[in-house]
Coordinates of C-alpha atoms in Angstrom, one line a residue:
M1 CA 22.8 -15.0 1.6
A2 CA 19.1 -14.0 1.9
D3 CA 18.0 -10.7 3.5
T4 CA 15.2 -10.9 6.1
A5 CA 12.8 -8.2 7.3
T6 CA 9.9 -8.1 9.7
Q7 CA 7.5 -5.3 10.5
V8 CA 4.3 -5.1 12.5
I9 CA 1.2 -2.9 12.1
V10 CA -2.2 -2.8 13.8
I11 CA -5.3 -2.8 11.6
D12 CA -8.7 -1.8 13.0
A13 CA -10.6 -4.9 11.8
P14 CA -10.8 -8.5 13.0
P15 CA -8.2 -11.0 11.8
Q16 CA -10.6 -12.8 9.5
A17 CA -11.1 -9.5 7.6
C18 CA -7.4 -9.1 7.2
F19 CA -6.9 -12.7 6.1
G20 CA -9.7 -12.2 3.6
V21 CA -8.2 -9.2 1.9
A22 CA -4.7 -10.9 1.9
T23 CA -6.0 -13.9 0.1
E24 CA -8.0 -12.0 -2.6
F25 CA -4.9 -12.1 -4.9
E26 CA -6.7 -11.0 -8.1
R27 CA -7.7 -7.8 -6.4
Y28 CA -4.1 -6.8 -5.3
P29 CA -3.7 -4.4 -8.3
E30 CA -6.6 -2.4 -7.0
W31 CA -4.8 -1.4 -3.8
A32 CA -1.1 -2.6 -3.9
S33 CA 0.5 0.2 -6.0
D34 CA 3.5 -1.8 -7.2
I35 CA 1.5 -4.9 -8.3
K36 CA 0.5 -4.7 -11.9
E37 CA -1.0 -8.1 -12.6
V38 CA -1.9 -11.2 -10.7
T39 CA -2.8 -14.7 -12.1
V40 CA -4.0 -17.5 -9.9
V41 CA -2.4 -20.5 -11.6
E42 CA -3.7 -23.2 -9.2
R43 CA -6.3 -23.3 -6.5
D44 CA -6.8 -25.6 -3.5
D45 CA -9.9 -27.6 -2.7
E46 CA -11.5 -24.6 -1.1
G47 CA -10.9 -22.4 -4.1
R48 CA -8.1 -20.4 -2.5
G49 CA -5.1 -19.3 -4.6
L50 CA -2.4 -22.0 -4.1
V51 CA 0.1 -21.0 -6.8
V52 CA -0.1 -17.4 -7.8
R53 CA 2.0 -15.4 -10.4
F54 CA 2.7 -11.7 -9.9
R55 CA 4.0 -9.0 -12.2
T56 CA 5.2 -6.0 -10.3
A57 CA 7.2 -2.8 -10.8
A58 CA 10.7 -3.1 -9.3
F59 CA 14.0 -1.3 -9.8
G60 CA 12.4 0.8 -12.6
R61 CA 11.4 -2.3 -14.6
S62 CA 8.8 -5.0 -14.6
T63 CA 9.5 -8.2 -12.7
S64 CA 7.7 -11.5 -12.3
Y65 CA 7.6 -14.1 -9.6
T66 CA 5.4 -17.1 -8.7
L67 CA 4.5 -18.0 -5.1
R68 CA 3.1 -21.1 -3.5
Y69 CA 0.8 -20.4 -0.5
D70 CA 0.3 -22.6 2.6
Y71 CA -3.0 -22.5 4.4
G72 CA -2.0 -25.0 7.1
E73 CA -2.3 -22.4 9.9
A74 CA -5.2 -20.3 8.3
P75 CA -6.6 -17.9 9.2
Q76 CA -3.9 -17.0 11.7
V77 CA -1.0 -17.4 9.3
L78 CA -0.7 -17.0 5.5
S79 CA 2.7 -18.1 4.4
W80 CA 4.4 -18.6 1.0
V81 CA 7.5 -19.7 -0.8
E82 CA 8.8 -18.6 -4.2
V83 CA 8.7 -21.3 -6.8
E84 CA 10.0 -19.1 -9.7
G85 CA 11.3 -15.5 -10.1
D86 CA 13.1 -13.6 -12.7
L87 CA 15.1 -11.3 -10.3
T88 CA 14.7 -13.3 -7.1
S89 CA 15.9 -16.8 -6.2
R90 CA 14.0 -16.5 -2.8
L91 CA 11.0 -14.5 -1.8
D92 CA 9.5 -16.4 1.1
G93 CA 7.4 -14.9 3.8
A94 CA 4.3 -14.8 5.9
Y95 CA 1.5 -12.7 7.3
V96 CA 0.7 -13.5 10.9
F97 CA -2.7 -12.2 12.1
A98 CA -3.2 -11.9 15.9
E99 CA -6.3 -10.4 17.5
T100 CA -5.6 -7.4 19.7
A101 CA -7.5 -4.6 21.4
G102 CA -8.5 -1.9 19.1
G103 CA -9.7 1.7 19.7
Q104 CA -13.2 1.2 18.3
G105 CA -13.6 -2.6 18.4
P106 CA -11.7 -5.7 17.2
A107 CA -8.3 -5.1 15.8
T108 CA -5.5 -7.2 14.4
E109 CA -1.8 -7.0 14.9
V110 CA -0.3 -8.0 11.6
T111 CA 3.3 -9.2 11.5
Y112 CA 4.9 -9.4 8.0
H113 CA 8.0 -11.5 7.6
L114 CA 10.0 -11.6 4.3
E115 CA 13.1 -13.4 3.3
A116 CA 14.4 -12.3 -0.1
Q117 CA 17.5 -13.2 -2.1
L118 CA 18.2 -11.5 -5.4
K119 CA 19.8 -13.4 -8.4
L120 CA 22.1 -10.4 -9.1
P121 CA 24.0 -8.2 -6.6
I122 CA 22.7 -4.7 -6.2
P123 CA 23.9 -1.8 -4.0
G124 CA 22.8 -1.9 -0.4
F125 CA 20.9 1.5 -0.6
V126 CA 18.9 0.2 -3.6
K127 CA 18.1 -3.0 -1.7
R128 CA 16.9 -1.0 1.4
R129 CA 14.8 1.3 -0.7
A130 CA 13.1 -1.7 -2.4
E131 CA 12.6 -3.4 1.0
G132 CA 10.9 -0.2 2.3
R133 CA 8.5 -0.2 -0.7
I134 CA 7.7 -3.9 -0.2
M135 CA 7.0 -3.4 3.5
H136 CA 4.9 -0.3 2.8
T137 CA 2.7 -2.1 0.3
A138 CA 2.5 -5.3 2.4
L139 CA 1.4 -3.4 5.6
R140 CA 0.3 0.2 5.1
E141 CA -1.6 -0.4 1.8
L142 CA -3.1 -3.6 3.3
K143 CA -4.2 -1.6 6.3
S144 CA -5.9 1.0 4.2
R145 CA -7.7 -1.6 2.1
V146 CA -8.9 -3.7 5.0
E147 CA -10.0 -0.7 7.1
A148 CA -11.9 0.8 4.1
A149 CA -13.6 -2.5 3.4
H150 CA -14.4 -3.2 7.0
A151 CA -15.9 0.3 7.6
G152 CA -18.1 0.0 4.6

C-alpha cells in the first residue's frame, strides 16, 4: 500500500514564478539539497521536461527514479507519475499553485501532494524521516529558491 502526504506553504511570489522554478529541472541540484543529478530524457513541444531522471541521496545511499510530467493544468498544477525507480514502485505527486494575498504583493499557496510506495519494507520511523526530508526539499527549499529569484 502506498503512503500519501500533503503539505502547504505560502511563497512570496506569483504562481508563474513558482511554476517556473519547479519546471527548471536541470537546476534542481543548485537548490534541492538531496538531488544530486537531473537529466531531461524527453521534452514536450514547448521544450518543457516531459520525462526526467533524478539521482538523489536517500537512506544513506544513492537512488534513481524517472518521472513523467503532465502539463495539462499548467501553470496551476504540475503533476507527475513515476515510470521507473530503483527503490520505489510509486512516486506520484503534484504541486498545486494558487494565488493568494501576500504581505508585500502577490503570493502563492503551494500544495504538495506525494504518493510513494517502496519496493522493500522499511521501519516506520525511517519512512517518516525520509518523508520529512522530501517535504522539506519540495516546499521549504523551493520557497527559498523562488523568493531569492523573485526578489532579485
